[in-house]
PDB file of C-alpha atoms in Angstrom:
ATOM      1  CA  MET A   1      -8.059 -34.224 -10.030  1.00 45.00           C
ATOM      2  CA  PRO A   2     -10.410 -32.249  -7.922  1.00 48.00           C
ATOM      3  CA  ARG A   3      -9.186 -33.029  -4.878  1.00 47.00           C
ATOM      4  CA  PHE A   4      -5.864 -31.836  -6.195  1.00 41.00           C
ATOM      5  CA  LEU A   5      -7.185 -28.297  -7.463  1.00 37.00           C
ATOM      6  CA  VAL A   6      -8.999 -28.378  -3.748  1.00 36.00           C
ATOM      7  CA  LEU A   7      -5.902 -28.549  -2.068  1.00 39.00           C
ATOM      8  CA  PHE A   8      -3.902 -25.923  -4.788  1.00 40.00           C
ATOM      9  CA  VAL A   9      -6.525 -23.214  -3.964  1.00 39.00           C
ATOM     10  CA  ALA A  10      -6.488 -24.032  -0.114  1.00 41.00           C
ATOM     11  CA  CYS A  11      -2.961 -23.865  -0.051  1.00 43.00           C
ATOM     12  CA  LEU A  12      -2.532 -20.704  -2.631  1.00 41.00           C
ATOM     13  CA  VAL A  13      -5.321 -18.442   0.065  1.00 44.00           C
ATOM     14  CA  CYS A  14      -3.365 -19.799   3.149  1.00 46.00           C
ATOM     15  CA  SER A  15       0.195 -18.266   1.550  1.00 47.00           C
ATOM     16  CA  LEU A  16      -1.814 -14.865   1.604  1.00 45.00           C
ATOM     17  CA  PRO A  17      -1.704 -13.746   4.741  1.00 47.00           C
ATOM     18  CA  ALA A  18       2.088 -14.902   5.655  1.00 45.00           C
ATOM     19  CA  ALA A  19       3.304 -13.271   2.096  1.00 45.00           C
ATOM     20  CA  ALA A  20       1.845  -9.878   3.535  1.00 44.00           C
ATOM     21  CA  GLN A  21       3.576 -10.200   6.997  1.00 50.00           C
ATOM     22  CA  ASN A  22       6.470 -10.037   5.567  1.00 53.00           C
ATOM     23  CA  ILE A  23       6.731  -8.184   2.289  1.00 59.00           C
ATOM     24  CA  GLU A  24      10.357  -7.098   1.086  1.00 65.00           C
ATOM     25  CA  ILE A  25      10.699  -4.601  -0.911  1.00 67.00           C
ATOM     26  CA  ASP A  26      13.837  -4.419  -3.413  1.00 74.00           C
ATOM     27  CA  ALA A  27      16.265  -1.569  -3.027  1.00 79.00           C
ATOM     28  CA  ASP A  28      15.606  -0.388  -6.642  1.00 80.00           C
ATOM     29  CA  VAL A  29      11.639   0.254  -5.386  1.00 78.00           C
ATOM     30  CA  LEU A  30      12.449   2.078  -2.833  1.00 78.00           C
ATOM     31  CA  ALA A  31      15.372   4.177  -4.440  1.00 81.00           C
ATOM     32  CA  ARG A  32      11.833   4.565  -7.453  1.00 82.00           C
ATOM     33  CA  TYR A  33       9.668   5.401  -4.224  1.00 83.00           C
ATOM     34  CA  ARG A  34      12.199   8.216  -3.085  1.00 81.00           C
ATOM     35  CA  THR A  35      12.408   9.759  -6.413  1.00 86.00           C
ATOM     36  CA  ALA A  36       9.669   9.727  -7.970  1.00 92.00           C
ATOM     37  CA  PRO A  37       7.453  12.674  -8.758  1.00 95.00           C
ATOM     38  CA  LEU A  38       4.912  12.867  -5.780  1.00 95.00           C
ATOM     39  CA  ALA A  39       2.036  12.892  -8.117  1.00 95.00           C
ATOM     40  CA  ASP A  40       3.055   9.405  -9.827  1.00 95.00           C
ATOM     41  CA  LEU A  41       2.738   8.465  -6.017  1.00 95.00           C
ATOM     42  CA  GLU A  42      -0.082   9.853  -4.775  1.00 95.00           C
ATOM     43  CA  THR A  43      -1.780   8.198  -7.817  1.00 95.00           C
ATOM     44  CA  GLU A  44      -0.356   4.170  -6.234  1.00 94.00           C
ATOM     45  CA  LEU A  45      -1.516   5.442  -3.149  1.00 95.00           C
ATOM     46  CA  ALA A  46      -4.718   6.132  -3.958  1.00 95.00           C
ATOM     47  CA  ALA A  47      -5.228   3.127  -5.983  1.00 95.00           C
ATOM     48  CA  LEU A  48      -3.785   0.608  -2.703  1.00 94.00           C
ATOM     49  CA  GLY A  49      -6.069   2.170  -0.732  1.00 94.00           C
ATOM     50  CA  GLN A  50      -9.167   1.709  -2.709  1.00 94.00           C
ATOM     51  CA  THR A  51      -8.490  -1.555  -2.721  1.00 94.00           C
ATOM     52  CA  VAL A  52      -8.237  -2.021   1.078  1.00 94.00           C
ATOM     53  CA  LEU A  53     -11.430  -0.427   1.102  1.00 94.00           C
ATOM     54  CA  ARG A  54     -13.464  -2.261  -1.257  1.00 94.00           C
ATOM     55  CA  HIS A  55     -11.638  -5.538  -2.079  1.00 94.00           C
ATOM     56  CA  GLU A  56     -13.803  -8.667  -1.087  1.00 95.00           C
ATOM     57  CA  LEU A  57     -11.210 -10.824  -0.111  1.00 95.00           C
ATOM     58  CA  PHE A  58      -9.216 -10.190   3.054  1.00 95.00           C
ATOM     59  CA  GLN A  59      -5.802 -11.267   2.454  1.00 95.00           C
ATOM     60  CA  TYR A  60      -5.976  -8.948  -0.693  1.00 93.00           C
ATOM     61  CA  LYS A  61      -6.498  -5.863   1.556  1.00 94.00           C
ATOM     62  CA  ASP A  62      -3.981  -6.801   4.081  1.00 95.00           C
ATOM     63  CA  TYR A  63      -1.777  -7.269   1.275  1.00 94.00           C
ATOM     64  CA  ALA A  64      -2.182  -4.088  -0.460  1.00 94.00           C
ATOM     65  CA  ASN A  65      -2.510  -2.313   3.625  1.00 94.00           C
ATOM     66  CA  ALA A  66       1.360  -3.355   4.034  1.00 93.00           C
ATOM     67  CA  GLN A  67       2.387  -2.479   0.312  1.00 93.00           C
ATOM     68  CA  PHE A  68       0.108   1.071   1.189  1.00 94.00           C
ATOM     69  CA  LEU A  69       2.243   1.823   4.394  1.00 93.00           C
ATOM     70  CA  THR A  70       5.470   1.027   2.728  1.00 91.00           C
ATOM     71  CA  LEU A  71       5.070   3.442   0.226  1.00 93.00           C
ATOM     72  CA  LEU A  72       3.642   5.929   2.400  1.00 93.00           C
ATOM     73  CA  GLN A  73       6.348   5.982   5.257  1.00 92.00           C
ATOM     74  CA  ALA A  74       8.721   5.939   1.627  1.00 91.00           C
ATOM     75  CA  VAL A  75       6.962   8.954   0.518  1.00 92.00           C
ATOM     76  CA  LEU A  76       7.015  10.856   3.559  1.00 91.00           C
ATOM     77  CA  SER A  77      10.363  10.266   4.818  1.00 91.00           C
ATOM     78  CA  ARG A  78      10.870  12.967   1.774  1.00 93.00           C
ATOM     79  CA  PRO A  79      11.338  16.821   3.114  1.00 93.00           C
ATOM     80  CA  GLU A  80       9.248  17.716  -0.015  1.00 94.00           C
ATOM     81  CA  SER A  81       6.353  15.597   0.641  1.00 92.00           C
ATOM     82  CA  TYR A  82       5.105  17.875   4.257  1.00 88.00           C
ATOM     83  CA  ASP A  83       3.539  19.918   1.193  1.00 89.00           C
ATOM     84  CA  TYR A  84       2.100  18.217  -0.993  1.00 93.00           C
ATOM     85  CA  PRO A  85      -1.615  17.856  -0.362  1.00 92.00           C
ATOM     86  CA  PHE A  86      -2.460  14.614  -1.498  1.00 93.00           C
ATOM     87  CA  ARG A  87      -5.885  15.089  -2.963  1.00 93.00           C
ATOM     88  CA  LYS A  88      -6.386  11.774  -4.194  1.00 94.00           C
ATOM     89  CA  LEU A  89      -5.600  10.123  -0.699  1.00 91.00           C
ATOM     90  CA  GLU A  90      -9.531  10.182   0.402  1.00 87.00           C
ATOM     91  CA  THR A  91      -9.247   8.401   3.855  1.00 80.00           C
ATOM     92  CA  VAL A  92      -6.412   9.833   4.597  1.00 84.00           C
ATOM     93  CA  SER A  93      -6.137  12.829   6.752  1.00 84.00           C
ATOM     94  CA  ARG A  94      -3.272  15.835   8.124  1.00 81.00           C
ATOM     95  CA  ILE A  95      -3.488  16.832  11.370  1.00 83.00           C
ATOM     96  CA  PHE A  96      -2.172  19.770  12.853  1.00 81.00           C
ATOM     97  CA  PRO A  97      -0.987  21.134  16.453  1.00 87.00           C
ATOM     98  CA  GLN A  98      -3.110  23.384  17.788  1.00 88.00           C
ATOM     99  CA  ASP A  99      -0.338  25.140  18.694  1.00 86.00           C
ATOM    100  CA  ASN A 100       0.762  25.823  14.919  1.00 64.00           C
TER     101      ASN A 100
END
């Protein structure tokens, strides 16, 4: 029985990085990302960012990072996001050109 448990856990851990590489977001989830209030999405991004920074397991960090990037891309595709301050995202900076 312990041998089966070790094999099961090994398979589970090995499958996490593969899952993180091929994240497919459901169309309903993308629609929510494109219509939900930016404050709600900012909170979700902040939580994912903390997971990326502080989780002990790389597999979880990698998966959270892929989710973070997908959500950030969807949020930044919204015109109103340009002027939104995103103050909760402590590790993301806004860079402006020198001629602006």
